[in-house]
Each structure stands twice: as C-alpha cells, then as structure tokens.
Amino acid sequence: MKALHQVAYGDPAEVVKLVDLPDPEPGPGEVVVRMEAAAVHLADIKRFTGERGFVGGNLPRIPGYEGVGRIVKTGTGVNEFKTGDRVFPWWGAGTFAELVRAPVEKMLPAPEGDAVQLSLMLVNGMTSVILLEDFVPLGKGDWLIQNGANSNCGRYLIKLAAEQGVKTCNIIRRPEVADTLKGLGAAAIVFDSEDEGELAKRVKDATGGAELKLGIDMIAGPASNRLAHCLSPGGLLVNYGYMSGKPIEIHFNELFQKDIKVVGMSTGRGMAKRSMDEIRRIYDKLATMIAHGDLNAAIAGTYTLDRAADAFRQAVMTGSDRDGKVILLPNG
Amino acid sequence: MKVLRQIAHGDADTGLQLTEEPDPVPGPGDIVVALEVAPVQILEVWNLHGPLRFPAKSLPRVPGSEGAGRVTAVGDGVTRFKAGDRVFTPKFTGTFREKMTCPADAAFHAPDGAPADQLAIISTMGLTAILLLEDYVPLPPGSWLIHDGANSSVGRFVTGMARKKGWRTVNVVRRAGLDNEIKALGGDVVLVDPGEADAFADMVKKATGGAEIAIALDMIGGALAGRMAHALKEHGTLVLYGGTGGEPAKIDFIDMGRRDLTVVGMGMSRSFNRRTPDQKDAVWAQLGAWVEDGTLQTRIAGKYRLEDYKAAYAHAAVPSRERNGKVIFEF
C-alpha cells in the first residue's frame, strides 16, 4: 500500500515521503480500514516541522490524526464491526495511508454521506463541543463571542451554539465571509479592528450591548487582548489556538478592571473528563449532523497522497489563500 | 496648619503652593487625623506633571494618596476611634497636609508601636501584597510560589509575608547582588531573570529541587510574565497585578492549553471590598502586626518636611533603581 512517512522534522515537502509498505494485517481486536478521506490539520504541519509541544514519538511514522474509511479486513474477536462498515478510526491512527490498521476498541461507526466532510469530525467537532460546553454555562438567548469565526471550529461552533439557542458574535477579518456565517446561524458579525475600543464599540452595536461572558480566542497575539476588551465583567477568555503564531497577549488592566480570567483549552483534556459513552454520544450527534449537511466545512482543496506536498503547502496558507480545510484522499 | 496644594499642572515651582489654613473640624461620623507620615510616590509626580501621564483631574487639590497619623478629634457618632488612636487614612484623600478629616468608617487602625516611616506605604503596597497572598495563594505550608519584581516594595512585602505564612518563595529580580538582602527578608531562592523561557524554567527547577509551583505573581508583564507561566505546574495560576513594564503579558499557547493554566488580574480595591467590615479590620490588624514585628520593612530613601516639598518631589522623580527606597513626608 501507499502511505506517507514522516522521516524527520523539518519542511514537510522534504521530511514527508510517499512510500510503499506491505499491506497491514489486522491483529486480534483490530481491523484494517481503507481510507476514503483524511483531514490535514495545522497540528499535522506542526508535528512535521517539530514545533515546540508537537515533538515526540518515534520516526518514521505515518501521520494523520483522523479520517473516514471502510473496513476491508477484520481480526479475530471483532464482533462490533464487519467488512464494508464505514468507520472513524480513533484519534492518531495514522490516516495518511491507503490502509490503516486500528483497534476497534474506540472505533466509531460512520454514517453514509460526504466522506470529505466526515473526515473533519473527530478533531474540530469535539473541540467545538468542548468550547461550548465546558467553560461558561450558556442558556437560550445568551451570547458568546469568538474570533477566527470563519475557521472550521468557528463555523461548527456557530451552528452548534445556534442549535441550542445560544447567540454568537463573530469577529471576522474578511467581509466576504459574512454572508456565509450568517447563513450558518451567526447572530452577529463584526469586522475586526486593530483598535480595541473601536472593536468593542462594533461588538456593542452588533449585539445590542448584550452580556458577553465567554470569549473564544483562536488567534492569540494582540487579538486575545482585543477580545478580552469586548467581554463583560467577570467574563472568561478561552484560548484554543494561535493562528497569529504569537503568544497570548493580555494586559493586566484588561483583567483586573473587569475581573476577567484567561484559560487555555485542550481537546484531549476535555475528552479525558468524559466517559467513553458520553464521547460516543457526542460523536454520534456530530456524525449525524455532518452527514445531513447541518455541519458543513469549507473545503480548500482535496489531494491524493502523491500530491501531499501541495496539500501541506496549502494547509499553511491563511485568509483567502486557503478558504477552508485541506483534505487528503488516500485512495484517490 | 500647613497644607500643600496643587494649583496647576507643571513643576513643583509653578504647580504647588504651601498654604496656611485653619485646622479642620470633624463633621458627624468624621475624624480629624494629624498626619505623621505620607509617601511621595511616583504617581504624585505624574499627577503634578500632567497631562502626559496620569494628570490630576480637578484642580486645585491637595495631593497625597495615602498616609498614617493620630486621631486628634472625633465627630458626633464616632465610636470606632478615639483621640490618640493611630490610623491609616483612606486612599486618595489628600494627605500632604498636617491635618485632615475623613469618615471614620474609611480609616483603619494602625499599629502603635511601629516607627511612623514604616507605615508610609502599607495602605497601598502592604495591602496589595497581603491581598495577593490571601486571595490567590491558597497553599498548604511548605508550598512554593514564584514572584517577580521581588526587589520592589510590594515584592519585598510578598517575600516577608510568604515566609510568615510558611510558604517558600522563588524571588525573581533583574540584577545580581540582591541575594543576601532578599534572603534576609525571608526569601528562599533569588533568581536573576535569564530572559529565556526554558532557561528560566531550568533555573527554577534546579533552585527548588524540582518543586511544583502552583502560583506565580507577576507585577511586570511582557515576556517575563510568560516565563513565569512556563515555570508553573499543571493547573497553575498566574496572577497579574501591576503591568509596570507597560507590555501585555505574553503567554505561550502550549503552556496555557496543555498545562491548563489560568491567568487572572488582581485589583486591590475589588479584592478588599469583597470583604466584610470585620474581615477588613482583620487585614489591617495583620498588616499592623507585621509592621511591628519587622516582617514588612520599607526602605526609606529620604525624609522631608512638608515645607521642603520641592526637594521631596525632585527626589521622588529619581528612577527607583537609583533612589532605592521611598521618599516620604514626616510631619
């Protein structure tokens, strides 16, 4: 089978090779999945380049956190699944390959529907659920505010919040995405401003001065402080990404004047707090929503494995250069 | 009595005026305080020099943000104090005068036995330090905390108080040569900030024998705040309380997310006002006891009489590193 191999840390174009490997055979309690689609996340790129916090494990390795495919072989003792079933292998299965050998213990059933869309459920879907559920209790009519609203997590969040009657105020940098986000159910759209006072004014106008107790920051750098500036007294700023490539920046004044707190977020930790039953319930719901088109990711491009270098090049682009997610199609 | 008034923004020649005024008479619920001491903090200099930085808003005014003195008279209905009691005056009420009135409820008991100069900055910097430790450092005895600006007034108070509470401190400073002084205050480890996060964390680890540190107190902000965060254990808290460097705290995404850190800001008034009247008095009683027993030591760079206000303001404007202590009026 064809697979990608990360052989070292560095430029993805150089350290990720297309290799021929023997087809995997399932051991007891394992299956082999023929991958239909596998999402490329920024975390994949960071693991290639060896960014701080993303180094570890042995090389060479088959990269790929997630994807969707169909079972082609089952090992002994596998009763939950049979050949032909569509499944999501569990996190970190190494999905950038034609075939993936994976245990069934945590394997999730996948519905019929667009494989490209489904290939994004595991990581972004769970991240958005955790952001919405774990930090500030929000009821019908309550608001949250987020930056990076056109990111995939941002879009999922808009939809998941709207489904619960929670209103989202969404900070964007490109006016042309406003209509799309409104279509997803965004209650308010605000164009970013470098000036925090101006941004807060725009937010106030757009939300009618609504109370904002939860701010969701995926950009970091000065954007963190600007978002904190828009929060109501006692609000919580939750950071979950650093699109800007900068550390989270926060002024002492911003925190103490309004009693704002800042916390980080880790999807892994959020999952560790939940039982496997609960996690399965969340993923069932996400999978159903995606299959029905209720959660819909923008797709920047799809690539076969032999064009992986192009895929990774596009995956690190920002703004209008990469309007959506990059997906690998391991079997074409 | 003598009163210093700010009549304009400018320097001490053009902006300040010493006047002779009648002694104040207490209204109902008020006390009259004969001031013993009042510090000339850098804020006073900025208030005078405005409008660039923190100009005083309405003029004329009596400058002076804090102080301590003795009650000389009480108004009707005052039971909290009697003549002769020593008090800290309420903040931002104009202490650069020989006598002042204030509501009895807004003043707090000051310790009888302490030298007056050691009371000068207790009601701001002493209060900040004790609130930091009471509200944000719920640590069992023997635990470590780390704080920067350890050679500042608040930093030195934190070091002394932490020792009293049985906590161990990593004291982060920006220049070498302060070890003995800070250890004499009760500090366990004195570290000169190396300016780089991993090196910083390594130094902390070595110096503490790999102790887990749950709380970092940062008065400076910028990248140093991020280095402090980097040295914290999982679920640790970084408390920002000064931002004196002018830069926002810059905290690594990995530190925040993977290690589940929390960043909060401490506001002195908010923390204090969360307390009941009894709790407030208890805070002041503890501060007073710690001034008396020498736990809280204030370095005095210069003592001036009110008449010598021009020299006092000039001295207060000297950068803190060269000044190495507080400029105070003693009455």
Short mmCIF file of C-alpha atoms in Angstrom, two decimals, chain B residues 8-307:
data_model
loop_
_atom_site.label_atom_id
_atom_site.label_comp_id
_atom_site.label_asym_id
_atom_site.label_seq_id
_atom_site.Cartn_x
_atom_site.Cartn_y
_atom_site.Cartn_z
CA ALA B 8 -1.74 73.82 38.18
CA HIS B 9 -0.04 71.17 36.11
CA GLY B 10 3.66 71.89 35.96
CA ASP B 11 6.73 71.52 38.11
CA ALA B 12 6.98 71.95 41.84
CA ASP B 13 7.66 75.70 41.44
CA THR B 14 4.66 76.50 39.32
CA GLY B 15 2.23 73.74 40.24
CA LEU B 16 2.48 73.51 44.01
CA GLN B 17 1.80 76.02 46.77
CA LEU B 18 2.19 75.70 50.53
CA THR B 19 -0.62 77.48 52.36
CA GLU B 20 -1.59 78.10 55.96
CA GLU B 21 -5.17 77.14 56.68
CA PRO B 22 -7.39 76.73 59.75
CA ASP B 23 -7.46 73.33 61.40
CA PRO B 24 -10.33 71.17 60.15
CA VAL B 25 -13.38 70.48 62.32
CA PRO B 26 -14.91 66.98 62.21
CA GLY B 27 -18.45 66.61 60.91
CA PRO B 28 -20.75 63.85 62.13
CA GLY B 29 -19.10 60.48 61.58
CA ASP B 30 -15.76 62.07 60.77
CA ILE B 31 -12.42 62.01 62.47
CA VAL B 32 -9.58 64.51 62.34
CA VAL B 33 -6.17 62.97 61.77
CA ALA B 34 -2.85 64.69 62.47
CA LEU B 35 -0.66 63.11 59.86
CA GLU B 36 2.64 61.62 60.87
CA VAL B 37 3.76 60.31 57.53
CA ALA B 38 2.77 60.40 53.83
CA PRO B 39 4.76 58.95 50.91
CA VAL B 40 5.62 60.86 47.74
CA GLN B 41 5.10 58.04 45.26
CA ILE B 42 5.89 58.41 41.58
CA LEU B 43 2.16 58.80 40.96
CA GLU B 44 2.31 62.15 42.77
CA VAL B 45 4.98 63.32 40.35
CA TRP B 46 2.87 62.24 37.40
CA ASN B 47 -0.20 63.92 38.87
CA LEU B 48 1.78 67.14 39.06
CA HIS B 49 3.46 66.99 35.68
CA GLY B 50 0.40 66.02 33.66
CA PRO B 51 -1.16 65.98 31.20
CA LEU B 52 1.06 63.34 29.59
CA ARG B 53 0.74 60.67 32.21
CA PHE B 54 -1.89 60.46 34.94
CA PRO B 55 -2.50 64.20 35.34
CA ALA B 56 -4.60 65.12 38.33
CA LYS B 57 -8.12 65.59 37.05
CA SER B 58 -9.54 68.50 39.01
CA LEU B 59 -7.57 71.39 40.45
CA PRO B 60 -6.86 72.83 42.90
CA ARG B 61 -6.37 69.75 45.03
CA VAL B 62 -4.38 68.52 47.97
CA PRO B 63 -2.03 65.84 46.67
CA GLY B 64 -1.10 62.76 48.66
CA SER B 65 -2.62 59.31 48.09
CA GLU B 66 -2.09 57.74 51.49
CA GLY B 67 -0.63 58.19 54.91
CA ALA B 68 -0.91 57.48 58.60
CA GLY B 69 -1.34 59.60 61.70
CA ARG B 70 -3.07 60.10 65.04
CA VAL B 71 -6.70 60.94 65.64
CA THR B 72 -6.99 64.35 67.30
CA ALA B 73 -10.76 64.79 67.33
CA VAL B 74 -13.85 62.76 66.53
CA GLY B 75 -17.21 63.91 65.25
CA ASP B 76 -20.65 63.01 66.56
CA GLY B 77 -21.47 59.34 66.49
CA VAL B 78 -17.93 58.07 66.04
CA THR B 79 -17.27 55.01 68.21
CA ARG B 80 -14.68 53.33 66.03
CA PHE B 81 -11.86 55.67 67.07
CA LYS B 82 -10.93 58.00 69.90
CA ALA B 83 -8.41 60.79 70.16
CA GLY B 84 -4.87 59.40 70.22
CA ASP B 85 -5.60 56.35 68.08
CA ARG B 86 -3.23 55.73 65.25
CA VAL B 87 -4.86 55.26 61.84
CA PHE B 88 -4.20 54.70 58.18
CA THR B 89 -6.09 57.36 56.23
CA PRO B 90 -8.35 56.42 53.33
CA LYS B 91 -6.68 56.40 49.93
CA PHE B 92 -6.67 59.34 47.53
CA THR B 93 -7.95 61.83 50.06
CA GLY B 94 -5.04 64.31 50.07
CA THR B 95 -2.52 63.58 52.79
CA PHE B 96 0.03 66.31 52.11
CA ARG B 97 -1.28 68.44 54.95
CA GLU B 98 -0.75 68.49 58.66
CA LYS B 99 -4.33 67.59 59.47
CA MET B 100 -7.24 66.17 57.55
CA THR B 101 -10.76 64.95 58.15
CA CYS B 102 -12.10 61.70 56.84
CA PRO B 103 -15.04 59.43 57.52
CA ALA B 104 -14.24 57.16 60.46
CA ASP B 105 -15.55 54.15 58.54
CA ALA B 106 -12.99 54.67 55.77
CA ALA B 107 -9.97 54.74 58.10
CA PHE B 108 -8.29 51.72 59.65
CA HIS B 109 -6.29 51.08 62.79
CA ALA B 110 -2.53 51.42 62.50
CA PRO B 111 -0.10 49.82 64.95
CA ASP B 112 1.01 51.94 67.90
CA GLY B 113 4.46 50.53 68.24
CA ALA B 114 5.75 50.92 64.69
CA PRO B 115 8.04 53.76 63.60
CA ALA B 116 5.98 56.21 61.56
CA ASP B 117 8.13 55.89 58.45
CA GLN B 118 7.38 52.16 58.31
CA LEU B 119 3.66 52.93 57.97
CA ALA B 120 4.05 55.14 54.90
CA ILE B 121 3.18 52.71 52.11
CA ILE B 122 1.33 50.00 53.99
CA SER B 123 -2.12 51.07 52.89
CA THR B 124 -1.31 50.60 49.19
CA MET B 125 1.66 48.30 48.79
CA GLY B 126 1.25 46.41 52.01
CA LEU B 127 -2.42 45.92 51.26
CA THR B 128 -1.69 44.76 47.71
CA ALA B 129 0.77 42.19 48.97
CA ILE B 130 -1.47 40.76 51.66
CA LEU B 131 -4.47 40.57 49.34
CA LEU B 132 -2.39 38.74 46.75
CA LEU B 133 -1.41 36.18 49.33
CA GLU B 134 -4.83 35.86 50.96
CA ASP B 135 -6.93 35.75 47.79
CA TYR B 136 -4.76 33.97 45.26
CA VAL B 137 -2.34 31.79 47.13
CA PRO B 138 -4.36 29.09 48.93
CA LEU B 139 -1.31 26.98 49.53
CA PRO B 140 -0.51 24.48 52.26
CA PRO B 141 2.56 25.37 54.34
CA GLY B 142 5.83 24.42 52.70
CA SER B 143 4.47 25.16 49.20
CA TRP B 144 6.39 27.29 46.76
CA LEU B 145 5.29 30.40 44.96
CA ILE B 146 7.22 32.44 42.44
CA HIS B 147 7.07 36.20 42.07
CA ASP B 148 8.86 38.80 40.02
CA GLY B 149 9.68 42.38 40.89
CA ALA B 150 10.93 40.79 44.09
CA ASN B 151 13.06 43.79 44.97
CA SER B 152 10.15 46.25 44.62
CA SER B 153 8.23 47.42 47.67
CA VAL B 154 5.33 45.05 47.07
CA GLY B 155 7.73 42.27 46.13
CA ARG B 156 9.63 42.60 49.36
CA PHE B 157 6.40 42.58 51.33
CA VAL B 158 5.32 39.42 49.49
CA THR B 159 8.59 37.73 50.37
CA GLY B 160 8.32 38.61 54.05
CA MET B 161 4.65 37.66 54.36
CA ALA B 162 5.06 34.39 52.48
CA ARG B 163 7.76 33.35 54.94
CA LYS B 164 5.42 34.18 57.84
CA LYS B 165 2.73 32.04 56.27
CA GLY B 166 5.15 29.14 55.90
CA TRP B 167 5.44 29.31 52.12
CA ARG B 168 8.67 29.21 50.21
CA THR B 169 9.46 31.78 47.56
CA VAL B 170 11.34 32.00 44.30
CA ASN B 171 12.20 35.68 44.07
CA VAL B 172 12.82 36.88 40.53
CA VAL B 173 14.89 40.01 40.11
CA ARG B 174 16.58 41.73 37.20
CA ARG B 175 20.05 42.25 38.58
CA ALA B 176 22.56 40.25 40.57
CA GLY B 177 23.70 41.13 44.06
CA LEU B 178 20.37 41.07 45.86
CA ASP B 179 20.61 37.56 47.30
CA ASN B 180 21.54 38.44 50.82
CA GLU B 181 19.07 41.26 51.13
CA ILE B 182 16.11 39.23 49.87
CA LYS B 183 17.05 36.14 51.83
CA ALA B 184 17.22 38.31 54.93
CA LEU B 185 13.58 39.23 54.29
CA GLY B 186 12.70 35.53 54.25
CA GLY B 187 13.18 34.63 50.60
CA ASP B 188 14.33 31.10 49.84
CA VAL B 189 15.64 31.44 46.30
CA VAL B 190 16.73 34.56 44.43
CA LEU B 191 16.90 34.28 40.64
CA VAL B 192 18.14 36.76 38.09
CA ASP B 193 15.82 36.51 35.07
CA PRO B 194 17.86 34.99 32.21
CA GLY B 195 15.45 36.36 29.61
CA GLU B 196 14.55 33.00 28.05
CA ALA B 197 11.72 30.66 28.99
CA ASP B 198 13.39 27.24 29.04
CA ALA B 199 16.49 28.56 30.78
CA PHE B 200 14.23 30.28 33.29
CA ALA B 201 12.27 27.09 34.00
CA ASP B 202 15.51 25.12 34.34
CA MET B 203 16.89 27.62 36.84
CA VAL B 204 13.70 27.45 38.88
CA LYS B 205 13.75 23.67 38.81
CA LYS B 206 17.35 23.48 39.94
CA ALA B 207 16.97 26.09 42.63
CA THR B 208 13.88 24.50 44.14
CA GLY B 209 14.92 20.88 43.72
CA GLY B 210 12.16 20.38 41.17
CA ALA B 211 9.38 21.74 43.36
CA GLU B 212 5.93 22.07 41.81
CA ILE B 213 4.88 25.70 41.75
CA ALA B 214 1.17 26.44 41.60
CA ILE B 215 1.17 30.21 41.84
CA ALA B 216 3.10 32.94 40.07
CA LEU B 217 2.67 36.61 40.92
CA ASP B 218 3.68 38.98 38.14
CA MET B 219 3.89 42.74 38.50
CA ILE B 220 5.78 43.43 35.28
CA GLY B 221 4.03 41.74 32.34
CA GLY B 222 5.55 41.24 28.88
CA ALA B 223 7.61 38.18 28.08
CA LEU B 224 8.65 37.82 31.73
CA ALA B 225 5.04 37.01 32.63
CA GLY B 226 5.21 34.26 30.02
CA ARG B 227 8.40 32.89 31.53
CA MET B 228 6.75 32.85 34.93
CA ALA B 229 3.82 30.91 33.43
CA HIS B 230 6.28 28.50 31.83
CA ALA B 231 7.70 27.68 35.26
CA LEU B 232 4.28 26.78 36.71
CA LYS B 233 2.97 23.30 37.24
CA GLU B 234 -0.14 21.90 35.58
CA HIS B 235 -3.34 23.76 36.59
CA GLY B 236 -1.21 26.62 37.95
CA THR B 237 -2.34 30.22 38.19
CA LEU B 238 -0.56 33.34 37.01
CA VAL B 239 -1.75 36.44 38.86
CA LEU B 240 -1.05 39.74 37.11
CA TYR B 241 -1.09 42.68 39.48
CA GLY B 242 0.97 45.53 38.10
CA GLY B 243 1.82 45.53 34.44
CA THR B 244 4.55 48.00 35.30
CA GLY B 245 6.58 47.12 32.20
CA GLY B 246 3.80 48.52 30.02
CA GLU B 247 3.73 45.43 27.78
CA PRO B 248 0.90 42.92 27.85
CA ALA B 249 1.70 39.58 29.46
CA LYS B 250 2.75 37.23 26.66
CA ILE B 251 1.93 33.64 27.43
CA ASP B 252 2.70 30.64 25.31
CA PHE B 253 -0.27 28.79 23.82
CA ILE B 254 1.20 25.42 24.73
CA ASP B 255 1.67 26.47 28.35
CA MET B 256 -1.91 27.72 28.57
CA GLY B 257 -3.63 24.84 26.82
CA ARG B 258 -1.66 21.71 27.57
CA ARG B 259 -0.94 22.61 31.16
CA ASP B 260 -4.32 24.17 31.86
CA LEU B 261 -3.05 27.43 33.31
CA THR B 262 -5.31 30.26 34.42
CA VAL B 263 -4.41 33.93 34.20
CA VAL B 264 -6.16 36.40 36.46
CA GLY B 265 -5.67 40.05 37.40
CA MET B 266 -5.64 41.31 40.96
CA GLY B 267 -7.27 44.66 41.66
CA MET B 268 -6.60 45.92 45.17
CA SER B 269 -9.92 47.70 45.66
CA ARG B 270 -12.00 44.87 44.28
CA SER B 271 -10.25 42.29 46.42
CA PHE B 272 -10.50 44.44 49.51
CA ASN B 273 -14.12 45.41 49.00
CA ARG B 274 -15.19 41.79 48.77
CA ARG B 275 -14.53 41.61 52.49
CA THR B 276 -16.91 42.26 55.39
CA PRO B 277 -16.04 45.13 57.76
CA ASP B 278 -14.66 42.61 60.27
CA GLN B 279 -12.55 40.94 57.62
CA LYS B 280 -11.24 44.33 56.54
CA ASP B 281 -10.22 45.16 60.10
CA ALA B 282 -8.54 41.78 60.35
CA VAL B 283 -6.47 42.53 57.25
CA TRP B 284 -5.27 45.77 58.81
CA ALA B 285 -4.60 44.16 62.14
CA GLN B 286 -2.41 41.57 60.44
CA LEU B 287 -0.59 44.25 58.43
CA GLY B 288 -0.05 46.26 61.58
CA ALA B 289 1.34 43.27 63.46
CA TRP B 290 3.71 42.52 60.62
CA VAL B 291 4.98 46.08 60.52
CA GLU B 292 5.57 45.98 64.26
CA ASP B 293 7.46 42.69 64.19
CA GLY B 294 9.61 43.76 61.24
CA THR B 295 8.15 41.34 58.69
CA LEU B 296 7.27 44.30 56.49
CA GLN B 297 10.21 46.57 56.02
CA THR B 298 10.07 49.71 53.93
CA ARG B 299 13.30 51.21 52.63
CA ILE B 300 13.31 54.95 53.10
CA ALA B 301 15.36 56.93 50.59
CA GLY B 302 14.61 60.35 52.02
CA LYS B 303 12.52 62.06 54.69
CA TYR B 304 11.28 65.60 54.14
CA ARG B 305 9.27 68.16 56.00
CA LEU B 306 6.23 69.44 54.14
CA GLU B 307 7.96 72.83 53.69
#
